[in-house]
Short mmCIF file of C-alpha atoms and ligand atoms in Angstrom, two decimals:
data_model
loop_
_atom_site.label_atom_id
_atom_site.label_comp_id
_atom_site.label_asym_id
_atom_site.label_seq_id
_atom_site.Cartn_x
_atom_site.Cartn_y
_atom_site.Cartn_z
CA UNK A 1 -15.24 -7.41 41.30
CA UNK A 2 -13.98 -6.64 44.83
CA UNK A 3 -15.39 -6.34 48.31
CA UNK A 4 -14.07 -3.22 50.01
CA UNK A 5 -13.69 -2.72 53.75
CA UNK A 6 -14.50 0.87 54.86
CA UNK A 7 -13.37 2.43 58.16
CA UNK A 8 -14.35 5.78 59.66
CA UNK A 9 -12.72 7.65 62.66
CA UNK A 10 -11.76 5.20 65.35
CA UNK A 11 -14.90 3.25 65.00
CA UNK A 12 -14.39 0.14 63.17
CA UNK A 13 -17.16 0.30 60.65
CA UNK A 14 -16.75 -2.36 58.05
CA UNK A 15 -18.87 -2.33 54.95
CA UNK A 16 -18.73 -4.67 52.11
CA UNK A 17 -20.14 -4.41 48.61
CA UNK A 18 -19.44 -4.77 44.93
CA UNK A 19 -17.31 -2.64 42.67
CA UNK A 20 -18.03 -3.47 39.09
CA UNK A 21 -15.36 -2.47 36.60
CA UNK A 22 -16.47 -2.33 32.98
CA UNK A 23 -13.85 -2.00 30.25
CA UNK A 24 -14.63 -1.36 26.61
CA UNK A 25 -12.19 -3.59 24.75
CA UNK A 26 -13.91 -3.31 21.35
CA UNK A 27 -10.92 -1.39 19.98
CA UNK A 28 -8.41 -3.92 21.34
CA UNK A 29 -10.44 -6.79 19.86
CA UNK A 30 -10.69 -4.99 16.51
CA UNK A 31 -6.90 -4.42 16.45
CA UNK A 32 -6.30 -8.05 17.38
CA UNK A 33 -8.65 -9.18 14.57
CA UNK A 34 -6.83 -6.92 12.07
CA UNK A 35 -3.48 -8.33 13.18
CA UNK A 36 -4.66 -11.93 12.81
CA UNK A 37 -6.12 -11.17 9.38
CA UNK A 38 -2.88 -9.48 8.30
CA UNK A 39 -0.75 -12.46 9.40
CA UNK A 40 -3.05 -14.89 7.58
CA UNK A 41 -3.01 -12.70 4.42
CA UNK A 42 0.79 -12.41 4.51
CA UNK A 43 1.10 -16.16 4.96
CA UNK A 44 -1.17 -16.78 1.99
CA UNK A 45 0.60 -14.20 -0.20
CA UNK A 46 4.02 -15.70 0.63
CA UNK A 47 2.91 -19.29 0.20
CA UNK A 48 1.46 -18.82 -3.29
CA UNK A 49 4.74 -17.94 -5.07
CA UNK A 50 6.75 -20.41 -2.95
CA UNK A 51 4.38 -23.26 -3.91
CA UNK A 52 4.65 -22.26 -7.56
CA UNK A 53 8.49 -22.07 -7.44
CA UNK A 54 8.74 -25.48 -5.77
CA UNK A 55 6.31 -26.99 -8.29
CA UNK A 56 8.33 -25.83 -11.28
CA UNK A 57 11.64 -26.95 -9.71
CA UNK A 58 10.13 -30.38 -9.09
CA UNK A 59 8.93 -30.64 -12.71
CA UNK A 60 12.40 -29.62 -13.95
CA UNK A 61 14.05 -32.24 -11.75
CA UNK A 62 11.62 -34.88 -13.03
CA UNK A 63 12.89 -34.50 -16.59
CA UNK A 64 11.69 -31.18 -18.02
CA UNK A 65 15.26 -29.92 -17.63
CA UNK A 66 16.20 -31.99 -20.72
CA UNK A 67 14.06 -29.79 -22.93
CA UNK A 68 15.80 -26.41 -23.33
CA UNK A 69 12.72 -24.41 -24.38
CA UNK A 70 10.57 -25.78 -21.59
CA UNK A 71 13.38 -25.23 -19.06
CA UNK A 72 13.78 -21.58 -20.10
CA UNK A 73 10.03 -20.99 -19.80
CA UNK A 74 9.93 -22.55 -16.34
CA UNK A 75 13.01 -20.61 -15.22
CA UNK A 76 11.34 -17.38 -16.38
CA UNK A 77 8.28 -18.19 -14.26
CA UNK A 78 10.49 -19.00 -11.26
CA UNK A 79 12.25 -15.65 -11.77
CA UNK A 80 8.93 -13.75 -11.87
CA UNK A 81 7.66 -15.50 -8.75
CA UNK A 82 10.92 -14.80 -6.89
CA UNK A 83 10.62 -11.12 -7.87
CA UNK A 84 7.05 -11.12 -6.53
CA UNK A 85 8.31 -12.46 -3.20
CA UNK A 86 11.01 -9.80 -3.15
CA UNK A 87 8.47 -6.99 -3.77
CA UNK A 88 6.09 -8.36 -1.19
CA UNK A 89 8.77 -8.54 1.50
CA UNK A 90 9.92 -4.99 0.65
CA UNK A 91 6.35 -3.66 0.92
CA UNK A 92 5.75 -5.47 4.22
CA UNK A 93 8.96 -3.95 5.62
CA UNK A 94 8.01 -0.43 4.46
CA UNK A 95 4.53 -0.79 5.94
CA UNK A 96 5.76 -2.07 9.28
CA UNK A 97 8.32 0.75 9.41
CA UNK A 98 5.77 3.53 8.92
CA UNK A 99 2.58 2.23 10.47
CA UNK A 100 3.55 2.95 14.07
CA UNK A 101 5.33 6.24 13.40
CA UNK A 102 3.83 9.51 14.67
CA UNK A 103 6.03 11.66 12.42
CA UNK A 104 8.71 11.19 9.78
CA UNK A 105 12.50 11.43 10.07
CA UNK A 106 15.23 12.79 7.74
CA UNK A 107 13.16 15.79 6.70
CA UNK A 108 14.57 18.14 4.08
CA UNK A 109 13.31 20.75 1.62
CA UNK A 110 12.09 18.58 -1.25
CA UNK A 111 11.16 19.85 -4.71
CA UNK A 112 8.29 17.70 -5.94
CA UNK A 113 8.81 18.12 -9.70
CA UNK A 114 12.22 16.49 -9.49
CA UNK A 115 10.55 13.60 -7.64
CA UNK A 116 7.88 13.28 -10.36
CA UNK A 117 10.60 13.23 -13.05
CA UNK A 118 12.52 10.56 -11.06
CA UNK A 119 9.37 8.42 -10.86
CA UNK A 120 8.77 8.82 -14.62
CA UNK A 121 12.33 7.60 -15.29
CA UNK A 122 11.61 4.43 -13.31
CA UNK A 123 8.24 3.88 -15.03
CA UNK A 124 9.15 4.91 -18.60
CA UNK A 125 10.00 1.45 -19.98
CA UNK A 126 6.90 -0.18 -18.53
CA UNK A 127 4.76 2.69 -19.87
CA UNK A 128 6.39 2.40 -23.32
CA UNK A 129 5.52 -1.32 -23.45
CA UNK A 130 1.82 -0.37 -23.21
CA UNK A 131 2.23 2.76 -25.32
CA UNK A 132 1.18 4.88 -22.35
CA UNK A 133 2.28 8.49 -22.23
CA UNK A 134 3.48 9.99 -18.92
CA UNK A 135 2.75 13.72 -18.56
CA UNK A 136 4.08 16.09 -15.90
CA UNK A 137 1.48 18.86 -15.77
CA UNK A 138 2.98 20.94 -12.94
CA UNK A 139 3.17 24.64 -13.72
CA UNK A 140 5.53 25.69 -10.93
CA UNK A 141 8.20 24.38 -8.60
CA UNK A 142 6.64 23.08 -5.41
CA UNK A 143 8.62 22.64 -2.22
CA UNK A 144 7.71 20.64 0.86
CA UNK A 145 9.58 19.77 4.04
CA UNK A 146 9.53 15.99 3.91
CA UNK A 147 11.50 12.78 3.66
CA UNK A 148 12.55 12.52 0.00
CA UNK A 149 12.32 8.73 -0.24
CA UNK A 150 8.89 8.74 1.32
CA UNK A 151 7.56 11.31 -1.19
CA UNK A 152 9.05 9.27 -4.02
CA UNK A 153 7.50 6.04 -2.77
CA UNK A 154 4.07 7.72 -2.44
CA UNK A 155 4.09 9.12 -6.00
CA UNK A 156 5.70 5.96 -7.46
CA UNK A 157 2.98 3.70 -5.99
CA UNK A 158 0.24 5.88 -7.51
CA UNK A 159 1.94 6.18 -10.93
CA UNK A 160 2.69 2.44 -10.94
CA UNK A 161 -1.04 1.73 -10.43
CA UNK A 162 -2.03 4.39 -12.98
CA UNK A 163 0.11 2.57 -15.59
CA UNK A 164 -0.84 -0.94 -14.45
CA UNK A 165 -4.61 -0.34 -14.51
CA UNK A 166 -4.49 1.72 -17.69
CA UNK A 167 -5.51 0.77 -21.22
CA UNK A 168 -3.07 0.52 -24.14
CA UNK A 169 -2.29 4.00 -25.59
CA UNK A 170 -3.69 5.66 -22.46
CA UNK A 171 -2.09 8.45 -20.44
CA UNK A 172 -1.01 9.25 -16.90
CA UNK A 173 -0.95 12.90 -15.84
CA UNK A 174 0.78 13.98 -12.65
CA UNK A 175 0.91 17.45 -11.14
CA UNK A 176 2.10 19.16 -7.98
CA UNK A 177 0.73 22.61 -7.13
CA UNK A 178 0.59 25.07 -4.23
CA UNK A 179 -2.93 26.08 -3.27
CA UNK A 180 -4.16 27.91 -0.16
CA UNK A 181 -1.12 27.04 1.94
CA UNK A 182 -1.29 23.39 0.90
CA UNK A 183 0.53 21.17 -1.55
CA UNK A 184 -1.78 19.35 -3.93
CA UNK A 185 -0.47 16.28 -5.75
CA UNK A 186 -2.68 14.77 -8.42
CA UNK A 187 -2.22 11.48 -10.31
CA UNK A 188 -4.78 10.93 -13.04
CA UNK A 189 -5.12 8.02 -15.48
CA UNK A 190 -7.31 7.02 -18.41
CA UNK A 191 -7.59 3.42 -17.25
CA UNK A 192 -10.19 0.86 -16.25
CA UNK A 193 -11.55 2.84 -13.27
CA UNK A 194 -12.72 1.53 -9.89
CA UNK A 195 -16.38 0.56 -9.27
CA UNK A 196 -17.77 2.92 -6.60
CA UNK A 197 -18.60 0.15 -4.12
CA UNK A 198 -14.89 -0.80 -3.92
CA UNK A 199 -13.51 2.70 -3.38
CA UNK A 200 -13.98 2.76 0.44
CA UNK A 201 -11.86 -0.43 0.74
CA UNK A 202 -8.97 0.07 -1.70
CA UNK A 203 -6.63 1.45 0.99
CA UNK A 204 -6.98 -1.70 3.11
CA UNK A 205 -3.99 -4.04 3.17
CA UNK A 206 -4.28 -6.74 0.48
CA UNK A 207 -7.64 -5.46 -0.78
CA UNK A 208 -7.92 -5.85 -4.55
CA UNK A 209 -10.89 -5.07 -6.78
CA UNK A 210 -10.12 -8.01 -9.04
CA UNK A 211 -7.89 -10.44 -7.17
CA UNK A 212 -6.77 -12.61 -10.09
CA UNK A 213 -6.16 -9.70 -12.44
CA UNK A 214 -4.18 -7.62 -9.90
CA UNK A 215 -2.00 -10.60 -8.94
CA UNK A 216 -1.27 -11.35 -12.59
CA UNK A 217 -0.25 -7.74 -13.03
CA UNK A 218 2.31 -8.19 -10.28
CA UNK A 219 0.75 -6.12 -7.52
CA UNK A 220 1.38 -6.92 -3.86
CA UNK A 221 -1.94 -5.48 -2.68
CA UNK A 222 -0.06 -3.15 -0.30
CA UNK A 223 0.68 -0.17 -2.59
CA UNK A 224 -2.27 2.03 -1.67
CA UNK A 225 -2.06 1.09 1.99
CA UNK A 226 1.52 2.40 2.00
CA UNK A 227 0.38 5.61 0.24
CA UNK A 228 -2.36 6.17 2.84
CA UNK A 229 0.07 5.64 5.73
CA UNK A 230 2.52 8.15 4.25
CA UNK A 231 -0.28 10.72 3.75
CA UNK A 232 -1.37 10.21 7.38
CA UNK A 233 2.23 10.59 8.57
CA UNK A 234 2.19 14.11 7.06
CA UNK A 235 -1.31 14.93 8.37
CA UNK A 236 -2.62 15.06 4.84
CA UNK A 237 -5.72 13.74 3.13
CA UNK A 238 -6.21 11.61 0.03
CA UNK A 239 -9.30 11.59 -2.21
CA UNK A 240 -10.27 9.34 -5.11
CA UNK A 241 -12.46 10.15 -8.09
CA UNK A 242 -13.08 7.30 -10.47
CA UNK A 243 -15.35 6.26 -13.27
CA UNK A 244 -15.40 2.73 -14.65
CA UNK A 245 -14.08 2.63 -18.20
CA UNK A 246 -12.88 6.25 -18.05
CA UNK A 247 -10.16 6.46 -15.43
CA UNK A 248 -9.13 7.32 -11.90
CA UNK A 249 -7.73 10.36 -10.16
CA UNK A 250 -5.98 10.36 -6.78
CA UNK A 251 -5.65 13.78 -5.13
CA UNK A 252 -3.36 14.25 -2.14
CA UNK A 253 -3.41 17.37 0.02
CA UNK A 254 -0.45 17.93 2.34
CA UNK A 255 0.09 20.85 4.69
CA UNK A 256 3.16 22.87 3.59
P1 ADP B 1 -2.08 -3.76 -6.05
O1 ADP B 1 -0.71 -4.18 -5.72
O2 ADP B 1 -3.02 -4.92 -6.21
O3 ADP B 1 -2.14 -2.81 -7.20
P2 ADP B 1 -2.85 -1.52 -4.38
O4 ADP B 1 -2.96 -1.42 -2.90
O5 ADP B 1 -1.86 -0.63 -5.04
O6 ADP B 1 -2.60 -3.04 -4.72
O7 ADP B 1 -4.28 -1.23 -5.00
C1 ADP B 1 -5.42 -1.90 -4.48
C2 ADP B 1 -6.43 -2.18 -5.59
O8 ADP B 1 -7.03 -0.94 -6.01
C3 ADP B 1 -5.82 -2.78 -6.86
O9 ADP B 1 -5.75 -4.18 -6.78
C4 ADP B 1 -6.79 -2.32 -7.94
O10 ADP B 1 -7.89 -3.20 -8.00
C5 ADP B 1 -7.30 -0.97 -7.41
N1 ADP B 1 -6.59 0.20 -8.02
C6 ADP B 1 -5.58 0.91 -7.48
N2 ADP B 1 -5.21 1.93 -8.29
C7 ADP B 1 -6.01 1.86 -9.37
C8 ADP B 1 -6.13 2.65 -10.57
N3 ADP B 1 -5.36 3.71 -10.82
N4 ADP B 1 -7.09 2.28 -11.47
C9 ADP B 1 -7.90 1.22 -11.24
N5 ADP B 1 -7.83 0.44 -10.13
C10 ADP B 1 -6.90 0.75 -9.21
#
């Protein structure tokens, strides 16, 4: 609020009054709240495996190390927890790299079927363990100008979830098609499905439908958030169709 002196011609007319400046900082406050929540989530997610690792090391030092079987079991758990930390840090780095970008770099002409096959190679052993079949249902070669690693990460995160939240002997079907000047990528599973009330929130950072279950399955809670950011980076859209007990389908539309 200011008082403002006014002068006209040579006469010295002085007026004073109020100028009220109103600023809508709802958006700023919302962003600040999101940032604080993110930091507190990251802290929690990092602390959990570190606490577990330190606990098992302590127990080993207190004598458990003398029992070979117990030691091996504890070392396996420490290994798994360390891997979880590694994945979490990787995902945080990817997210922070892409979230403020307006457009992507290192663009090239990418053929999506080769990317799908590359993702299947990575996922094959994990799928075999659950007897899940991976199917590439694309009928043609589909090209897009994009960053190859980014496309791979986007499809990998969806296929990883489709395997993780699947049932034994289920299937994961992936396809890439051209339709009406757009590229359509579809990842469909026969898994547990997502209850409809959770669907609007699954792209939020660290949002999990079933916290305990997802953590046990090794998820960081950032996979879909990364997918959504990549889709946004390419001005695309992502849709989800899901039915509990039947399966889930993610459909991505990207402009060619
Ligand atoms: P996470 O690392 O926990 O898998 P994501 O961001 O990838 O995190 O997914 C968020 C949540 O959405 C998951 O915890 C899970 O509850 C749900 N979800 C994601 N994909 C699927 C799917 N294909 N089937 C069932 N639930 C899924």
